[in-house]
CSV table of N, CA and C in Angstrom, one decimal:
chain,number,residue,atom,x,y,z
A,1,MET,N,6.5,48.4,39.6
A,1,MET,CA,5.7,47.2,39.5
A,1,MET,C,4.4,47.5,38.7
A,2,ARG,N,3.9,48.8,38.9
A,2,ARG,CA,2.7,49.1,38.3
A,2,ARG,C,2.9,49.6,36.9
A,3,GLU,N,4.1,49.7,36.4
A,3,GLU,CA,4.4,50.1,35.1
A,3,GLU,C,3.8,49.0,34.1
A,4,ASN,N,3.1,49.5,33.2
A,4,ASN,CA,2.6,48.6,32.1
A,4,ASN,C,1.7,47.4,32.7
A,5,LEU,N,1.1,47.6,33.8
A,5,LEU,CA,0.3,46.6,34.5
A,5,LEU,C,-0.8,46.1,33.5
A,6,ILE,N,-1.4,47.1,32.9
A,6,ILE,CA,-2.6,46.7,32.0
A,6,ILE,C,-2.0,45.9,30.8
A,7,LEU,N,-0.9,46.2,30.3
A,7,LEU,CA,-0.3,45.4,29.2
A,7,LEU,C,0.1,44.0,29.7
A,8,LYS,N,0.6,43.9,30.9
A,8,LYS,CA,1.0,42.6,31.4
A,8,LYS,C,-0.3,41.7,31.6
A,9,VAL,N,-1.3,42.3,32.2
A,9,VAL,CA,-2.5,41.5,32.4
A,9,VAL,C,-3.2,41.1,31.1
A,10,THR,N,-3.2,42.0,30.2
A,10,THR,CA,-3.8,41.8,28.9
A,10,THR,C,-3.0,40.6,28.2
A,11,SER,N,-1.6,40.6,28.3
A,11,SER,CA,-0.8,39.6,27.7
A,11,SER,C,-1.1,38.2,28.3
A,12,VAL,N,-1.2,38.2,29.6
A,12,VAL,CA,-1.5,36.9,30.3
A,12,VAL,C,-2.9,36.4,29.8
A,13,PHE,N,-3.8,37.3,29.8
A,13,PHE,CA,-5.2,36.9,29.4
A,13,PHE,C,-5.2,36.4,28.0
A,14,LEU,N,-4.5,37.1,27.1
A,14,LEU,CA,-4.5,36.6,25.7
A,14,LEU,C,-3.7,35.3,25.5
A,15,ALA,N,-2.7,35.1,26.3
A,15,ALA,CA,-1.9,33.8,26.3
A,15,ALA,C,-2.8,32.7,26.8
A,16,VAL,N,-3.5,32.9,27.9
A,16,VAL,CA,-4.4,31.8,28.4
A,16,VAL,C,-5.5,31.5,27.4
A,17,LEU,N,-6.1,32.6,26.8
A,17,LEU,CA,-7.2,32.4,25.8
A,17,LEU,C,-6.7,31.6,24.6
A,18,LEU,N,-5.5,32.0,24.1
A,18,LEU,CA,-4.9,31.3,23.0
A,18,LEU,C,-4.6,29.9,23.3
A,19,TRP,N,-4.1,29.6,24.5
A,19,TRP,CA,-3.8,28.2,24.9
A,19,TRP,C,-5.1,27.4,24.9
A,20,PHE,N,-6.2,27.9,25.4
A,20,PHE,CA,-7.4,27.1,25.4
A,20,PHE,C,-7.9,26.9,23.9
A,21,TYR,N,-7.7,27.9,23.1
A,21,TYR,CA,-8.2,27.7,21.7
A,21,TYR,C,-7.3,26.6,21.0
A,22,VAL,N,-6.0,26.7,21.2
A,22,VAL,CA,-5.2,25.7,20.5
A,22,VAL,C,-5.4,24.3,21.1
A,23,ALA,N,-5.6,24.2,22.4
A,23,ALA,CA,-5.7,22.9,23.0
A,23,ALA,C,-7.0,22.2,22.6
A,24,ASN,N,-8.1,23.0,22.2
A,24,ASN,CA,-9.3,22.4,21.8
A,24,ASN,C,-9.5,22.3,20.3
A,25,GLU,N,-8.5,22.7,19.5
A,25,GLU,CA,-8.6,22.7,18.1
A,25,GLU,C,-8.4,21.2,17.6
A,26,LYS,N,-9.3,20.9,16.6
A,26,LYS,CA,-9.2,19.5,16.1
A,26,LYS,C,-8.2,19.5,14.9
A,27,ASN,N,-7.6,18.3,14.8
A,27,ASN,CA,-6.6,18.1,13.7
A,27,ASN,C,-7.3,17.7,12.5
A,28,ASN,N,-7.4,18.5,11.5
A,28,ASN,CA,-8.1,18.2,10.3
A,28,ASN,C,-7.2,17.7,9.2
A,29,PHE,N,-5.9,17.6,9.5
A,29,PHE,CA,-4.9,17.1,8.5
A,29,PHE,C,-5.1,15.6,8.3
A,30,VAL,N,-5.0,15.2,7.0
A,30,VAL,CA,-5.1,13.8,6.7
A,30,VAL,C,-3.6,13.3,6.7
A,31,GLN,N,-3.4,12.2,7.3
A,31,GLN,CA,-2.0,11.7,7.4
A,31,GLN,C,-1.7,10.8,6.2
A,32,PHE,N,-0.4,10.7,5.9
A,32,PHE,CA,0.1,9.9,4.9
A,32,PHE,C,0.5,8.6,5.5
A,33,TYR,N,0.0,7.5,5.0
A,33,TYR,CA,0.2,6.2,5.5
A,33,TYR,C,1.1,5.3,4.6
A,34,LYS,N,1.9,4.4,5.2
A,34,LYS,CA,2.7,3.5,4.5
A,34,LYS,C,2.4,2.1,5.1
A,35,LYS,N,2.5,1.1,4.2
A,35,LYS,CA,2.3,-0.3,4.6
A,35,LYS,C,3.0,-1.2,3.6
A,36,GLU,N,3.5,-2.3,4.2
A,36,GLU,CA,4.1,-3.3,3.3
A,36,GLU,C,3.1,-4.4,3.1
A,37,VAL,N,2.8,-4.8,1.8
A,37,VAL,CA,1.8,-5.7,1.4
A,37,VAL,C,2.3,-6.8,0.5
A,38,LYS,N,1.6,-7.9,0.5
A,38,LYS,CA,2.0,-9.1,-0.3
A,38,LYS,C,1.5,-8.9,-1.7
A,39,VAL,N,2.3,-9.4,-2.7
A,39,VAL,CA,2.0,-9.4,-4.1
A,39,VAL,C,1.4,-10.8,-4.4
A,40,THR,N,0.2,-10.8,-5.0
A,40,THR,CA,-0.4,-12.1,-5.4
A,40,THR,C,-0.6,-12.1,-6.9
A,41,PRO,N,-0.1,-13.2,-7.6
A,41,PRO,CA,-0.3,-13.2,-9.0
A,41,PRO,C,-1.7,-13.7,-9.3
A,42,VAL,N,-2.3,-13.2,-10.4
A,42,VAL,CA,-3.6,-13.7,-10.9
A,42,VAL,C,-3.3,-14.6,-12.1
A,43,ILE,N,-3.5,-15.9,-11.9
A,43,ILE,CA,-3.2,-16.9,-12.9
A,43,ILE,C,-4.5,-17.4,-13.5
A,44,THR,N,-4.6,-17.3,-14.8
A,44,THR,CA,-5.9,-17.8,-15.4
A,44,THR,C,-5.5,-19.0,-16.4
A,45,GLY,N,-6.5,-19.8,-16.7
A,45,GLY,CA,-6.3,-20.9,-17.5
A,45,GLY,C,-5.7,-22.1,-16.8
A,46,LYS,N,-5.5,-23.2,-17.5
A,46,LYS,CA,-5.0,-24.4,-16.9
A,46,LYS,C,-3.8,-24.9,-17.8
A,47,PRO,N,-2.8,-25.5,-17.2
A,47,PRO,CA,-1.7,-26.1,-18.0
A,47,PRO,C,-2.3,-27.2,-18.9
A,48,ALA,N,-1.5,-27.7,-19.8
A,48,ALA,CA,-1.9,-28.8,-20.7
A,48,ALA,C,-2.3,-30.0,-19.9
A,49,PRO,N,-3.1,-30.9,-20.4
A,49,PRO,CA,-3.5,-32.1,-19.7
A,49,PRO,C,-2.2,-32.9,-19.3
A,50,GLY,N,-2.2,-33.4,-18.1
A,50,GLY,CA,-1.1,-34.1,-17.6
A,50,GLY,C,0.0,-33.2,-16.9
A,51,TYR,N,-0.2,-31.9,-16.9
A,51,TYR,CA,0.8,-31.0,-16.4
A,51,TYR,C,0.1,-30.2,-15.2
A,52,GLN,N,0.9,-29.7,-14.3
A,52,GLN,CA,0.4,-29.0,-13.2
A,52,GLN,C,1.3,-27.8,-12.8
A,53,ILE,N,0.8,-26.9,-12.0
A,53,ILE,CA,1.6,-25.8,-11.5
A,53,ILE,C,2.3,-26.4,-10.2
A,54,VAL,N,3.6,-26.3,-10.2
A,54,VAL,CA,4.4,-26.9,-9.1
A,54,VAL,C,4.5,-25.8,-8.0
A,55,ARG,N,4.9,-24.6,-8.5
A,55,ARG,CA,5.1,-23.4,-7.5
A,55,ARG,C,5.1,-22.1,-8.3
A,56,THR,N,4.9,-21.0,-7.6
A,56,THR,CA,5.0,-19.7,-8.2
A,56,THR,C,6.0,-18.9,-7.3
A,57,LYS,N,6.8,-18.1,-7.9
A,57,LYS,CA,7.7,-17.2,-7.2
A,57,LYS,C,7.6,-15.8,-7.7
A,58,ILE,N,7.3,-14.9,-6.8
A,58,ILE,CA,7.1,-13.5,-7.2
A,58,ILE,C,8.3,-12.7,-6.7
A,59,THR,N,8.9,-11.8,-7.6
A,59,THR,CA,10.0,-11.0,-7.2
A,59,THR,C,9.6,-9.5,-7.6
A,60,PRO,N,9.5,-8.7,-6.6
A,60,PRO,CA,9.6,-8.9,-5.1
A,60,PRO,C,8.3,-9.5,-4.6
A,61,PRO,N,8.4,-10.3,-3.5
A,61,PRO,CA,7.2,-10.9,-2.9
A,61,PRO,C,6.3,-9.9,-2.2
A,62,LYS,N,6.9,-8.8,-1.7
A,62,LYS,CA,6.2,-7.7,-1.0
A,62,LYS,C,6.6,-6.4,-1.5
A,63,ILE,N,5.7,-5.4,-1.5
A,63,ILE,CA,6.0,-4.1,-1.9
A,63,ILE,C,5.5,-3.1,-0.9
A,64,GLN,N,5.9,-1.9,-1.0
A,64,GLN,CA,5.5,-0.8,-0.1
A,64,GLN,C,4.4,0.0,-0.8
A,65,VAL,N,3.2,0.1,-0.1
A,65,VAL,CA,2.2,0.9,-0.6
A,65,VAL,C,2.0,2.1,0.3
A,66,SER,N,1.5,3.2,-0.2
A,66,SER,CA,1.3,4.4,0.6
A,66,SER,C,0.3,5.3,0.0
A,67,GLY,N,-0.3,6.1,0.9
A,67,GLY,CA,-1.4,7.0,0.4
A,67,GLY,C,-1.9,7.8,1.5
A,68,TRP,N,-2.9,8.7,1.1
A,68,TRP,CA,-3.5,9.6,2.1
A,68,TRP,C,-4.8,8.9,2.7
A,69,ILE,N,-4.8,7.6,2.7
A,69,ILE,CA,-5.9,6.8,3.1
A,69,ILE,C,-5.4,6.1,4.5
A,70,PRO,N,-6.3,6.0,5.5
A,70,PRO,CA,-5.9,5.3,6.7
A,70,PRO,C,-5.3,3.9,6.4
A,71,SER,N,-4.3,3.5,7.1
A,71,SER,CA,-3.6,2.2,6.8
A,71,SER,C,-4.5,1.1,7.0
A,72,GLY,N,-5.6,1.2,7.8
A,72,GLY,CA,-6.6,0.1,7.9
A,72,GLY,C,-7.3,-0.1,6.6
A,73,VAL,N,-7.4,0.9,5.8
A,73,VAL,CA,-8.2,0.9,4.6
A,73,VAL,C,-7.3,0.4,3.4
A,74,LEU,N,-6.0,0.6,3.6
A,74,LEU,CA,-5.0,0.1,2.6
A,74,LEU,C,-5.1,-1.4,2.5
A,75,GLN,N,-5.1,-1.9,1.3
A,75,GLN,CA,-5.3,-3.4,1.2
A,75,GLN,C,-4.1,-4.1,1.7
A,76,ASP,N,-4.3,-5.4,2.0
A,76,ASP,CA,-3.2,-6.3,2.5
A,76,ASP,C,-2.5,-7.0,1.4
A,77,THR,N,-3.1,-7.0,0.2
A,77,THR,CA,-2.6,-7.7,-0.9
A,77,THR,C,-2.7,-6.9,-2.2
A,78,VAL,N,-1.7,-6.9,-3.0
A,78,VAL,CA,-1.8,-6.3,-4.3
A,78,VAL,C,-1.8,-7.4,-5.4
A,79,PHE,N,-2.7,-7.3,-6.3
A,79,PHE,CA,-2.8,-8.3,-7.4
A,79,PHE,C,-2.1,-7.8,-8.6
A,80,THR,N,-1.6,-8.8,-9.4
A,80,THR,CA,-1.0,-8.6,-10.7
A,80,THR,C,-2.1,-8.6,-11.8
A,81,GLU,N,-1.7,-8.1,-12.9
A,81,GLU,CA,-2.6,-8.3,-14.1
A,81,GLU,C,-2.7,-9.8,-14.4
A,82,GLU,N,-3.7,-10.3,-15.1
A,82,GLU,CA,-3.8,-11.7,-15.4
A,82,GLU,C,-2.6,-12.3,-16.2
A,83,ILE,N,-2.3,-13.5,-15.8
A,83,ILE,CA,-1.2,-14.3,-16.5
A,83,ILE,C,-1.9,-15.5,-17.0
A,84,ASN,N,-2.0,-15.7,-18.3
A,84,ASN,CA,-2.7,-16.8,-18.9
A,84,ASN,C,-1.7,-18.0,-19.1
A,85,ILE,N,-2.0,-19.1,-18.5
A,85,ILE,CA,-1.1,-20.3,-18.7
A,85,ILE,C,-1.9,-21.4,-19.4
A,86,ASN,N,-2.9,-21.1,-20.1
A,86,ASN,CA,-3.8,-22.1,-20.8
A,86,ASN,C,-2.9,-22.9,-21.7
A,87,GLY,N,-2.9,-24.3,-21.5
A,87,GLY,CA,-2.2,-25.2,-22.4
A,87,GLY,C,-0.7,-25.2,-22.2
A,88,ALA,N,-0.2,-24.6,-21.2
A,88,ALA,CA,1.3,-24.5,-21.0
A,88,ALA,C,1.9,-25.9,-20.6
A,89,ARG,N,3.0,-26.2,-21.2
A,89,ARG,CA,3.7,-27.5,-20.9
A,89,ARG,C,5.1,-27.2,-20.3
A,90,LYS,N,5.5,-26.0,-20.2
A,90,LYS,CA,6.8,-25.6,-19.6
A,90,LYS,C,6.6,-24.4,-18.7
A,91,SER,N,7.6,-24.2,-17.8
A,91,SER,CA,7.6,-23.1,-16.9
A,91,SER,C,7.6,-21.8,-17.6
A,92,LYS,N,7.1,-20.8,-17.0
A,92,LYS,CA,7.0,-19.5,-17.6
A,92,LYS,C,7.5,-18.4,-16.6
A,93,LYS,N,8.2,-17.4,-17.2
A,93,LYS,CA,8.7,-16.3,-16.4
A,93,LYS,C,8.2,-15.0,-17.1
A,94,VAL,N,7.4,-14.2,-16.4
A,94,VAL,CA,6.8,-13.0,-17.1
A,94,VAL,C,7.0,-11.8,-16.1
A,95,THR,N,7.0,-10.7,-16.7
A,95,THR,CA,7.0,-9.4,-16.0
A,95,THR,C,5.6,-8.8,-16.2
A,96,VAL,N,4.9,-8.6,-15.1
A,96,VAL,CA,3.5,-8.1,-15.2
A,96,VAL,C,3.3,-6.8,-14.4
A,97,SER,N,2.4,-6.0,-14.8
A,97,SER,CA,2.0,-4.8,-14.0
A,97,SER,C,1.1,-5.2,-12.9
A,98,LEU,N,1.1,-4.3,-11.9
A,98,LEU,CA,0.2,-4.5,-10.7
A,98,LEU,C,-1.1,-3.7,-11.0
A,99,ILE,N,-2.2,-4.3,-10.5
A,99,ILE,CA,-3.5,-3.6,-10.6
A,99,ILE,C,-3.5,-2.5,-9.6
A,100,ARG,N,-3.6,-1.3,-10.1
A,100,ARG,CA,-3.5,-0.1,-9.3
A,100,ARG,C,-4.9,0.3,-8.7
A,101,GLU,N,-4.8,1.0,-7.5
A,101,GLU,CA,-6.0,1.5,-6.9
A,101,GLU,C,-5.8,3.0,-6.8
A,102,ASP,N,-6.9,3.8,-7.0
A,102,ASP,CA,-6.8,5.2,-6.9
A,102,ASP,C,-6.4,5.7,-5.6
A,103,GLY,N,-5.5,6.7,-5.6
A,103,GLY,CA,-5.0,7.3,-4.4
A,103,GLY,C,-4.0,6.5,-3.6
A,104,VAL,N,-3.5,5.4,-4.2
A,104,VAL,CA,-2.5,4.6,-3.5
A,104,VAL,C,-1.3,4.6,-4.4
A,105,TYR,N,-0.1,4.7,-3.8
A,105,TYR,CA,1.2,4.7,-4.5
A,105,TYR,C,1.9,3.5,-4.2
A,106,TYR,N,2.5,2.9,-5.2
A,106,TYR,CA,3.3,1.6,-5.1
A,106,TYR,C,4.8,1.9,-5.2
A,107,SER,N,5.6,1.1,-4.5
A,107,SER,CA,7.0,1.2,-4.6
A,107,SER,C,7.6,0.8,-5.9
A,108,THR,N,6.8,-0.1,-6.6
A,108,THR,CA,7.2,-0.5,-8.0
A,108,THR,C,5.9,-0.7,-8.8
A,109,ASP,N,6.0,-0.6,-10.1
A,109,ASP,CA,4.9,-0.7,-11.0
A,109,ASP,C,4.7,-2.2,-11.5
A,110,ARG,N,5.8,-2.9,-11.6
A,110,ARG,CA,5.8,-4.2,-12.2
A,110,ARG,C,6.6,-5.2,-11.3
A,111,VAL,N,6.2,-6.5,-11.4
A,111,VAL,CA,6.9,-7.5,-10.7
A,111,VAL,C,7.2,-8.7,-11.7
A,112,GLU,N,8.1,-9.5,-11.3
A,112,GLU,CA,8.4,-10.7,-12.1
A,112,GLU,C,7.8,-11.9,-11.5
A,113,VAL,N,7.1,-12.7,-12.3
A,113,VAL,CA,6.4,-13.9,-11.7
A,113,VAL,C,7.0,-15.1,-12.5
A,114,TYR,N,7.5,-16.1,-11.7
A,114,TYR,CA,8.0,-17.3,-12.3
A,114,TYR,C,7.0,-18.4,-11.9
A,115,ILE,N,6.4,-19.1,-12.9
A,115,ILE,CA,5.4,-20.1,-12.7
A,115,ILE,C,6.1,-21.4,-13.1
A,116,GLU,N,6.3,-22.3,-12.2
A,116,GLU,CA,7.0,-23.6,-12.5
A,116,GLU,C,5.9,-24.6,-12.8
A,117,ILE,N,6.0,-25.2,-14.1
A,117,ILE,CA,5.0,-26.1,-14.5
A,117,ILE,C,5.8,-27.4,-14.8
A,118,ASP,N,5.2,-28.6,-14.4
A,118,ASP,CA,5.9,-29.9,-14.6
A,118,ASP,C,4.8,-30.9,-14.8
A,119,LYS,N,5.2,-32.1,-15.2
A,119,LYS,CA,4.3,-33.2,-15.5
A,119,LYS,C,3.7,-33.7,-14.1
A,120,LYS,N,2.5,-34.1,-14.1
A,120,LYS,CA,1.8,-34.6,-12.9
A,120,LYS,C,2.5,-36.0,-12.6
A,121,LYS,N,2.6,-36.2,-11.3
A,121,LYS,CA,3.2,-37.5,-10.9
A,121,LYS,C,2.2,-38.4,-10.4
């Protein structure tokens, strides 16, 4: 029983000391966050007189964003580059890039936006 008693006591002491150290250590790792957000088109200009925007359809309507930023800081909406419809008399389908934010990764770089334009009733 007395064999290596000093080694056994030292081992237990070191184990307890190490446990306290690890239990009180702060986590300094930054976590990687993911979030699904809505895509919103930025439409500029006005259709021709007597015409109006009936509806817009975005494909895909939502995308996955991720980054080393807390998810509460990640935006809820991603905007497209400007789509100019000034003087338009007919519907328009365009593929546009998304406005990027530093440190945030998007599941896609571009979306398709369909803007339905029709005569006012």
